[in-house]
């Protein structure tokens, strides 16, 4: 089992940022969101220039409907990599849910500048509105964002 493997690597001191990030993502997917968030935060300390752990933390907070924290961590992805499209798309989604027109417009323009079309953003929002809000479906939403930005 992947969890056992990752936990054994951590226990013997052979873990790196990717191990922590992968294990954290699994925990988030399985519904142990807080533990997953903490592991992804630890992953970010190993490789602070990698936006993925920050993004995973943002998705964890998004799952918990802690939009303020999700915004904070999604913005960190852009501090690390201003071209990180998943962070831009997640911010757009959150601000759409929060119905904040100025921020929606800001991230819509940012998305356009980074090559994410308006139709891709609309699919992200539509997908969010039609899915259940379980941890697995929300993590799937974060994965869906990742896939869409590369289409």
GROMACS .gro file of N, CA, C and O in nm, residues 17 19 35 55 63 77 99 122 124 130:
model
   40
   17UNK      N    1   1.077   1.605  -0.022
   17UNK     CA    2   0.955   1.680  -0.044
   17UNK      C    3   0.851   1.605  -0.123
   17UNK      O    4   0.731   1.613  -0.095
   19UNK      N    5   0.800   1.282  -0.135
   19UNK     CA    6   0.739   1.179  -0.050
   19UNK      C    7   0.629   1.242   0.037
   19UNK      O    8   0.517   1.192   0.045
   35UNK      N    9  -0.443   1.613   0.808
   35UNK     CA   10  -0.313   1.545   0.807
   35UNK      C   11  -0.245   1.564   0.672
   35UNK      O   12  -0.125   1.587   0.664
   55UNK      N   13   0.005   2.428  -0.385
   55UNK     CA   14  -0.122   2.402  -0.454
   55UNK      C   15  -0.201   2.292  -0.383
   55UNK      O   16  -0.322   2.303  -0.363
   63UNK      N   17  -1.116   2.201   0.000
   63UNK     CA   18  -1.202   2.089   0.039
   63UNK      C   19  -1.276   2.119   0.168
   63UNK      O   20  -1.394   2.088   0.182
   77UNK      N   21   0.147   2.979  -0.462
   77UNK     CA   22   0.192   2.911  -0.584
   77UNK      C   23   0.241   3.013  -0.685
   77UNK      O   24   0.339   2.990  -0.755
   99UNK      N   25  -1.825   3.499  -0.516
   99UNK     CA   26  -1.893   3.607  -0.589
   99UNK      C   27  -1.825   3.742  -0.566
   99UNK      O   28  -1.888   3.839  -0.525
  122UNK      N   29  -1.467   2.850  -1.747
  122UNK     CA   30  -1.610   2.821  -1.729
  122UNK      C   31  -1.634   2.673  -1.704
  122UNK      O   32  -1.721   2.636  -1.625
  124UNK      N   33  -1.428   2.475  -1.552
  124UNK     CA   34  -1.385   2.452  -1.414
  124UNK      C   35  -1.499   2.486  -1.318
  124UNK      O   36  -1.532   2.409  -1.229
  130UNK      N   37  -2.148   2.101  -1.040
  130UNK     CA   38  -2.222   1.978  -1.067
  130UNK      C   39  -2.169   1.857  -0.990
  130UNK      O   40  -2.226   1.751  -0.999
   0.00000   0.00000   0.00000
